[in-house]
Coordinates of C-alpha atoms in Angstrom, one line a residue:
M1 CA 73.1 84.4 -8.4
T2 CA 72.1 81.6 -6.0
S3 CA 68.5 80.6 -5.2
E4 CA 69.0 81.8 -1.6
T5 CA 69.9 85.3 -2.7
R6 CA 66.9 85.4 -5.0
T7 CA 64.3 83.9 -2.7
G8 CA 65.8 83.3 0.7
A9 CA 64.3 79.8 0.6
S10 CA 65.9 76.4 0.8
R11 CA 63.8 73.8 -1.1
H12 CA 63.7 70.1 -1.3
Y13 CA 64.2 68.2 -4.6
V14 CA 64.1 64.5 -5.5
L15 CA 66.2 63.1 -8.4
A16 CA 65.3 59.8 -9.9
A17 CA 67.7 57.9 -12.2
G18 CA 68.6 54.4 -13.4
G19 CA 71.7 52.8 -11.9
T20 CA 74.1 53.4 -14.8
G21 CA 76.7 56.1 -15.1
G22 CA 74.9 57.6 -18.2
H23 CA 71.9 58.3 -16.0
L24 CA 73.7 59.1 -12.8
I25 CA 76.6 61.4 -13.9
P26 CA 74.2 64.2 -14.9
A27 CA 72.0 63.6 -11.9
F28 CA 75.0 63.9 -9.6
A29 CA 76.1 67.1 -11.4
L30 CA 72.6 68.6 -10.8
A31 CA 72.7 67.5 -7.2
V32 CA 76.0 69.3 -6.6
E33 CA 74.6 72.5 -8.2
L34 CA 71.4 72.4 -6.3
H35 CA 73.2 71.7 -3.0
A36 CA 75.5 74.6 -3.7
R37 CA 72.4 76.8 -4.0
G38 CA 71.3 75.8 -0.5
H39 CA 68.8 73.2 -1.4
H40 CA 68.3 69.7 0.0
V41 CA 68.5 66.8 -2.5
A42 CA 67.6 63.1 -2.4
L43 CA 68.1 60.4 -4.9
I44 CA 65.8 57.5 -6.0
T45 CA 67.6 54.7 -7.9
D46 CA 68.3 51.0 -7.8
D47 CA 70.9 49.0 -5.9
R48 CA 73.6 49.8 -8.5
G49 CA 73.0 53.5 -8.3
A50 CA 73.0 53.6 -4.6
N51 CA 76.5 52.2 -4.5
I52 CA 78.1 53.6 -7.6
P53 CA 81.4 55.5 -7.2
G54 CA 81.1 59.3 -7.4
K55 CA 77.9 59.8 -5.5
P56 CA 78.1 63.0 -3.5
D57 CA 78.4 62.4 0.3
F58 CA 75.4 64.7 1.0
L59 CA 73.1 62.8 -1.4
T60 CA 70.9 60.2 0.4
A61 CA 69.9 57.4 -1.9
H62 CA 66.5 55.6 -1.7
V63 CA 66.2 52.2 -3.4
L64 CA 62.7 51.6 -4.8
P65 CA 61.3 48.6 -6.7
A66 CA 61.4 49.2 -10.5
G67 CA 60.1 46.6 -12.9
R68 CA 61.7 46.1 -16.3
F69 CA 59.7 45.4 -19.4
G70 CA 61.5 43.3 -21.9
K71 CA 60.4 41.7 -25.1
N72 CA 58.7 38.8 -23.4
P73 CA 55.2 39.8 -22.3
L74 CA 55.1 37.0 -19.7
G75 CA 57.3 39.1 -17.5
W76 CA 55.2 42.3 -17.8
P77 CA 52.8 41.5 -14.9
K78 CA 55.8 41.1 -12.5
G79 CA 57.3 44.4 -13.8
M80 CA 54.0 46.2 -13.4
A81 CA 53.7 45.0 -9.8
A82 CA 57.1 46.3 -9.1
V83 CA 56.3 49.7 -10.6
V84 CA 53.1 49.9 -8.5
E85 CA 55.0 49.1 -5.3
G86 CA 57.7 51.6 -6.2
R87 CA 55.1 54.3 -6.9
R88 CA 53.5 53.6 -3.5
M89 CA 56.9 53.9 -1.7
A90 CA 57.7 57.1 -3.6
L91 CA 54.5 58.7 -2.4
R92 CA 55.4 57.9 1.2
L93 CA 58.9 59.4 0.6
F94 CA 57.3 62.6 -0.9
D95 CA 55.0 62.9 2.1
A96 CA 58.0 62.9 4.4
F97 CA 60.5 64.9 2.3
E98 CA 58.0 67.4 0.8
P99 CA 59.8 68.0 -2.5
S100 CA 59.3 71.1 -4.6
A101 CA 59.9 69.1 -7.8
I102 CA 60.9 65.7 -9.0
I103 CA 63.5 65.3 -11.7
G104 CA 63.9 62.1 -13.7
F105 CA 67.0 61.1 -15.7
G106 CA 65.7 58.0 -17.4
G107 CA 66.1 54.4 -16.6
Y108 CA 63.4 52.1 -15.1
P109 CA 64.0 53.3 -11.5
A110 CA 62.8 56.7 -12.6
L111 CA 59.4 55.4 -13.7
P112 CA 57.7 54.8 -10.4
A113 CA 59.0 58.1 -8.9
L114 CA 57.7 60.2 -11.8
L115 CA 54.4 58.4 -11.9
A116 CA 54.0 59.2 -8.2
A117 CA 55.0 62.8 -8.8
T118 CA 52.4 63.3 -11.5
S119 CA 49.7 61.6 -9.7
A120 CA 50.4 63.7 -6.6
G121 CA 50.4 66.9 -8.6
L122 CA 54.0 67.7 -7.9
P123 CA 56.0 69.6 -10.5
S124 CA 58.1 67.2 -12.6
V125 CA 60.9 67.5 -15.1
I126 CA 62.6 64.8 -17.2
H127 CA 66.1 65.1 -18.6
E128 CA 67.2 63.3 -21.7
Q129 CA 70.9 62.7 -22.1
N130 CA 70.8 61.1 -25.6
A131 CA 69.8 62.4 -29.0
V132 CA 66.9 59.9 -29.0
L133 CA 64.3 60.0 -26.3
G134 CA 64.6 56.9 -24.1
R135 CA 61.9 54.5 -23.4
V136 CA 61.0 55.6 -19.9
N137 CA 61.2 59.3 -20.9
R138 CA 58.9 58.6 -23.8
L139 CA 56.4 57.0 -21.4
L140 CA 56.5 60.1 -19.2
S141 CA 56.8 62.9 -21.7
G142 CA 53.1 63.5 -21.9
R143 CA 52.7 63.6 -18.1
V144 CA 55.6 65.9 -17.0
D145 CA 55.7 69.6 -16.9
A146 CA 59.1 70.1 -18.7
I147 CA 61.5 68.2 -20.8
A148 CA 65.2 69.1 -20.7
T149 CA 67.3 68.0 -23.6
S150 CA 71.0 67.6 -24.3
Y151 CA 70.8 68.1 -28.0
A152 CA 69.0 70.6 -30.2
K153 CA 67.4 67.8 -32.2
V154 CA 65.9 64.9 -30.4
D155 CA 64.4 61.9 -32.2
R156 CA 61.4 59.9 -31.0
L157 CA 59.9 63.0 -29.3
K158 CA 56.3 63.6 -30.3
P159 CA 55.7 67.1 -31.9
R160 CA 52.8 67.8 -29.5
H161 CA 55.3 67.8 -26.6
A162 CA 57.6 70.3 -28.2
A163 CA 56.1 73.1 -26.1
K164 CA 57.7 71.6 -23.0
L165 CA 61.3 71.5 -24.4
H166 CA 64.2 73.3 -22.8
L167 CA 67.7 72.9 -24.3
T168 CA 70.0 72.6 -21.3
G169 CA 72.8 70.3 -22.4
N170 CA 74.1 67.3 -20.5
P171 CA 75.7 68.1 -17.1
V172 CA 79.2 66.8 -16.7
R173 CA 81.4 66.2 -13.6
P174 CA 82.9 69.4 -12.2
E175 CA 86.5 68.1 -12.5
V176 CA 86.0 67.7 -16.2
L177 CA 84.3 71.1 -16.6
T178 CA 87.4 72.8 -15.2
L179 CA 89.4 71.5 -18.1
R180 CA 87.5 73.8 -20.5
E181 CA 89.7 76.7 -19.4
Q182 CA 92.8 74.8 -20.5
D183 CA 94.2 75.1 -24.0
F184 CA 94.3 72.0 -26.3
P185 CA 97.7 70.4 -25.7
A186 CA 100.3 71.5 -28.2
F187 CA 100.7 69.1 -31.1
T188 CA 103.6 69.6 -33.5
E189 CA 105.1 67.6 -36.3
E190 CA 107.8 66.3 -34.0
G191 CA 105.8 66.0 -30.7
L192 CA 104.0 63.0 -29.2
L193 CA 100.5 62.1 -30.3
R194 CA 98.7 61.1 -27.1
V195 CA 95.7 58.8 -27.8
L196 CA 93.1 57.9 -25.2
V197 CA 91.0 54.8 -25.8
T198 CA 88.0 53.8 -23.7
G199 CA 85.0 51.5 -24.2
G200 CA 82.6 52.6 -21.5
S201 CA 82.3 51.4 -18.0
Q202 CA 82.8 47.7 -18.9
G203 CA 85.3 48.3 -21.7
A204 CA 84.8 47.1 -25.3
R205 CA 86.5 44.0 -26.7
V206 CA 86.3 45.3 -30.3
L207 CA 88.5 48.3 -29.3
S208 CA 91.1 45.9 -27.8
E209 CA 91.0 43.8 -31.1
V210 CA 91.2 46.7 -33.6
V211 CA 93.0 49.7 -32.1
P212 CA 96.5 48.2 -31.6
D213 CA 96.6 46.9 -35.1
G214 CA 95.1 50.1 -36.6
L215 CA 97.7 52.2 -34.8
A216 CA 100.4 49.9 -36.1
M217 CA 99.3 50.6 -39.7
L218 CA 100.0 54.3 -39.4
P219 CA 103.0 55.8 -41.4
P220 CA 106.2 55.4 -39.4
A221 CA 106.6 59.2 -38.9
L222 CA 103.3 59.2 -37.0
R223 CA 103.4 55.7 -35.4
Q224 CA 106.8 56.4 -33.8
R225 CA 105.3 59.4 -31.9
L226 CA 102.4 57.5 -30.4
Q227 CA 101.7 57.4 -26.7
V228 CA 98.5 55.3 -25.9
T229 CA 96.4 55.0 -22.8
Q230 CA 93.7 52.3 -23.2
Q231 CA 91.0 50.9 -21.0
C232 CA 90.5 47.2 -21.5
R233 CA 88.5 44.4 -19.9
A234 CA 90.5 42.5 -17.4
E235 CA 90.4 39.3 -19.5
D236 CA 91.9 41.3 -22.5
L237 CA 94.8 43.0 -20.8
D238 CA 97.5 40.4 -21.5
S239 CA 96.6 40.0 -25.2
V240 CA 96.4 43.8 -25.8
R241 CA 99.7 44.4 -24.0
Q242 CA 101.3 41.8 -26.2
R243 CA 100.0 43.4 -29.3
Y244 CA 101.3 46.8 -28.4
A245 CA 104.7 45.2 -27.5
E246 CA 104.9 43.5 -30.9
H247 CA 104.1 46.8 -32.6
D248 CA 106.7 48.6 -30.4
I249 CA 104.0 51.2 -29.4
P250 CA 104.2 52.6 -25.8
A251 CA 100.9 51.9 -24.1
E252 CA 99.5 52.2 -20.6
L253 CA 96.6 49.8 -20.0
G254 CA 94.1 49.4 -17.2
T255 CA 90.6 48.3 -16.5
Y256 CA 89.8 51.6 -14.8
F257 CA 91.5 54.9 -14.4
E258 CA 90.5 57.0 -11.4
D259 CA 92.2 60.1 -13.0
M260 CA 90.4 59.8 -16.3
H261 CA 89.7 63.6 -16.4
E262 CA 93.5 64.2 -16.2
R263 CA 94.1 61.8 -19.0
L264 CA 91.5 63.5 -21.1
A265 CA 93.2 66.8 -20.5
D266 CA 96.5 65.4 -22.0
A267 CA 94.9 63.6 -24.9
H268 CA 95.1 64.8 -28.5
L269 CA 92.7 62.2 -29.8
F270 CA 89.9 60.1 -28.2
I271 CA 88.8 56.7 -29.6
G272 CA 85.8 55.0 -28.1
R273 CA 82.1 54.6 -27.7
A274 CA 79.5 57.4 -28.2
G275 CA 77.6 57.4 -24.9
A276 CA 75.9 60.7 -23.9
S277 CA 78.3 61.4 -21.0
T278 CA 81.3 60.7 -23.2
I279 CA 80.3 63.1 -25.9
A280 CA 79.3 65.7 -23.3
E281 CA 82.7 65.5 -21.7
L282 CA 84.5 65.6 -25.1
T283 CA 82.7 68.7 -26.2
A284 CA 83.0 70.3 -22.8
V285 CA 86.8 70.0 -22.9
G286 CA 87.2 70.2 -26.7
R287 CA 88.8 66.9 -27.8
P288 CA 88.6 65.4 -31.3
A289 CA 87.3 61.9 -31.4
I290 CA 86.8 58.8 -33.5
L291 CA 83.5 57.3 -32.3
I292 CA 82.4 53.7 -32.6
P293 CA 78.7 53.6 -31.5
L294 CA 77.6 50.5 -29.6
P295 CA 75.6 48.6 -32.2
I296 CA 73.1 47.1 -29.7
A297 CA 72.2 50.5 -28.1
T298 CA 68.5 51.0 -27.9
D299 CA 67.1 52.9 -31.0
D300 CA 70.7 53.1 -32.2
H301 CA 71.0 56.2 -29.9
Q302 CA 74.8 56.2 -29.8
A303 CA 75.0 56.7 -33.5
V304 CA 72.5 59.5 -33.3
N305 CA 74.5 61.0 -30.5
T306 CA 77.4 61.6 -32.8
R307 CA 75.4 63.6 -35.3
E308 CA 76.0 67.0 -34.0
M309 CA 79.7 66.6 -33.2
V310 CA 80.4 64.9 -36.6
K311 CA 78.5 67.6 -38.5
A312 CA 80.5 70.3 -36.7
G313 CA 83.8 68.6 -37.7
G314 CA 84.9 67.6 -34.2
A315 CA 84.6 63.9 -34.7
R316 CA 84.4 61.0 -37.1
M317 CA 82.1 58.1 -36.7
I318 CA 82.8 54.5 -37.8
R319 CA 80.1 51.9 -37.5
Q320 CA 81.3 48.8 -35.7
D321 CA 80.9 46.5 -38.7
A322 CA 83.3 48.8 -40.6
F323 CA 85.6 49.3 -37.7
Q324 CA 88.7 47.5 -39.0
P325 CA 92.4 48.4 -38.5
K326 CA 92.8 49.8 -42.0
E327 CA 89.8 52.0 -41.7
L328 CA 90.9 53.3 -38.3
A329 CA 94.4 54.1 -39.6
K330 CA 92.8 56.0 -42.5
Q331 CA 90.7 58.1 -40.2
I332 CA 93.5 58.9 -37.8
Q333 CA 95.7 60.0 -40.7
A334 CA 93.0 62.3 -42.0
M335 CA 92.8 63.9 -38.6
A336 CA 96.4 63.8 -37.3
M337 CA 98.9 63.9 -40.2
N338 CA 98.5 67.7 -40.2
P339 CA 98.8 69.2 -36.7
G340 CA 96.5 72.0 -37.7
S341 CA 93.7 69.6 -38.7
L342 CA 93.7 68.1 -35.2
A343 CA 93.7 71.4 -33.5
N344 CA 90.8 72.6 -35.8
A345 CA 88.8 69.5 -34.9
A346 CA 89.4 70.2 -31.2
H347 CA 88.0 73.7 -31.7
C348 CA 85.0 72.3 -33.5
A349 CA 84.3 69.9 -30.7
F350 CA 84.7 72.7 -28.1
N351 CA 82.1 74.7 -29.9
C352 CA 79.6 71.9 -29.5
G353 CA 80.0 72.0 -25.7
R354 CA 77.3 73.2 -23.4
P355 CA 79.4 74.0 -20.2
D356 CA 76.5 75.6 -18.3
A357 CA 74.3 72.5 -18.5
A358 CA 74.2 71.9 -14.7
K359 CA 73.4 75.6 -14.0
D360 CA 70.8 75.8 -16.8
L361 CA 69.1 72.6 -15.6
A362 CA 69.1 73.8 -12.0
D363 CA 67.5 77.1 -13.2
L364 CA 64.8 75.2 -14.9
V365 CA 64.2 73.0 -11.8
E366 CA 64.0 76.0 -9.5
S367 CA 61.5 77.6 -11.8
M368 CA 59.2 74.8 -11.3
S369 CA 58.9 75.7 -7.6
G370 CA 58.2 79.5 -7.9
I371 CA 61.8 80.8 -8.6
D372 CA 62.1 82.9 -11.7
L373 CA 63.5 81.1 -14.8
M374 CA 66.6 83.1 -15.6
D375 CA 68.1 82.1 -19.0
V376 CA 67.4 78.5 -19.8
I377 CA 66.9 78.1 -23.5
R378 CA 63.2 77.7 -24.4
V379 CA 62.8 75.2 -27.3
G380 CA 59.1 75.4 -27.4
E381 CA 56.5 77.5 -25.6
A382 CA 56.6 77.1 -21.9
S383 CA 54.3 74.6 -20.3
P384 CA 51.5 76.1 -18.2
R385 CA 53.2 75.4 -14.9
V386 CA 56.5 76.9 -16.1
A387 CA 54.7 79.9 -17.6
Q388 CA 53.2 80.7 -14.2
T389 CA 56.6 80.7 -12.5
A390 CA 59.0 81.9 -15.2
A391 CA 58.2 85.6 -15.3
R392 CA 61.6 86.9 -16.4
P393 CA 62.6 87.0 -20.1
Q394 CA 65.8 85.3 -21.3
T395 CA 68.7 87.7 -20.8
S396 CA 71.7 85.6 -22.0
T397 CA 72.9 86.7 -25.4
R398 CA 75.4 83.8 -25.4
K399 CA 72.6 81.2 -25.0
A400 CA 70.3 83.0 -27.4
A401 CA 73.1 82.8 -30.0
R402 CA 72.8 79.0 -29.9
G403 CA 69.4 79.3 -31.4
M404 CA 66.2 77.4 -30.7
V405 CA 64.8 74.3 -32.3
A406 CA 61.8 74.7 -34.5
E407 CA 59.0 72.2 -34.0
D408 CA 59.7 70.6 -37.4
Q409 CA 63.2 69.6 -36.3
V410 CA 61.8 67.3 -33.6
G411 CA 61.6 63.7 -34.6
A412 CA 58.1 62.2 -34.5

């Protein structure tokens, strides 16, 4: 049921997100869902976000100053001045656009927009993509009306804010979500083993160094059936191509694949980083994975992101300092030597998916502006503003079956 059929009203919403894919992919997915419901949506971001591929044509981007706060306190006054200026510009935008709610997706560009929203008394929501609450979202969690999470357990979230929690999941691109209706590709003892390797938007040198040699160490019966697609940095392409040629392993290499969702559909096994969007897509589609968390990720959040998928049996995690060819070959054998084991891991990954994340997040956002909250999972007690607007009880038995997070599960 769309918002128009429920209320007859078209509303305005502002999304605010940092300029990386991890922040913007879920923001774009929410924008598409809200637009489909008849609402008007605008985006606040930085220069990178305004020009990133995949931004919906209808989504107008506004670039605001957003200071960064690093470890050197000498740069903090400049960062604060940028935040103050960005907040002032956001208030002017809100006066003109008259949004019903502001939704932040983390990243420094979201900070001035959400500060402006809370100071103006506008309804506000933050969405956390990772299993660890990010820095900007930690700063805002006490001010906003609702906190949407992608995981049932979120670290670095203060228990006193648990009443604001709503488990929505992490929205993924529509073209990826359609793959959920497809079966896991057939994998037999004689058939090809298709492996997809990516290292995030910029690639990862460690994957280029380890994966070819690790695959070469597999038993001949498995190695001879390999078909590899790997994303590499431009400067690594020639050396990685040479390694695969020396090992006589068929491999298609590239710095970027526009049809990544189609390659994911064909893959039997994924090897790569553990970013929030990556895991959301793997679980939405149901693909087993070997995950190597980025060791410099803030608060080690990529390692924490793997927790749910690994526990369910859909993935294996290898720390980068232990990511050696022999260890990779060992883990691949454990997952792929028996075709049934790989299919079972795919099923476990599939069960971790939250395919209705965009719809659930849109329901929560609409509820902030007077539209009944339909069936978003309530993690804690509703915040006062949500309690006033969310009159209907939850009706989805499917979502209720996922369970709710008790306050003692939330990291301090």
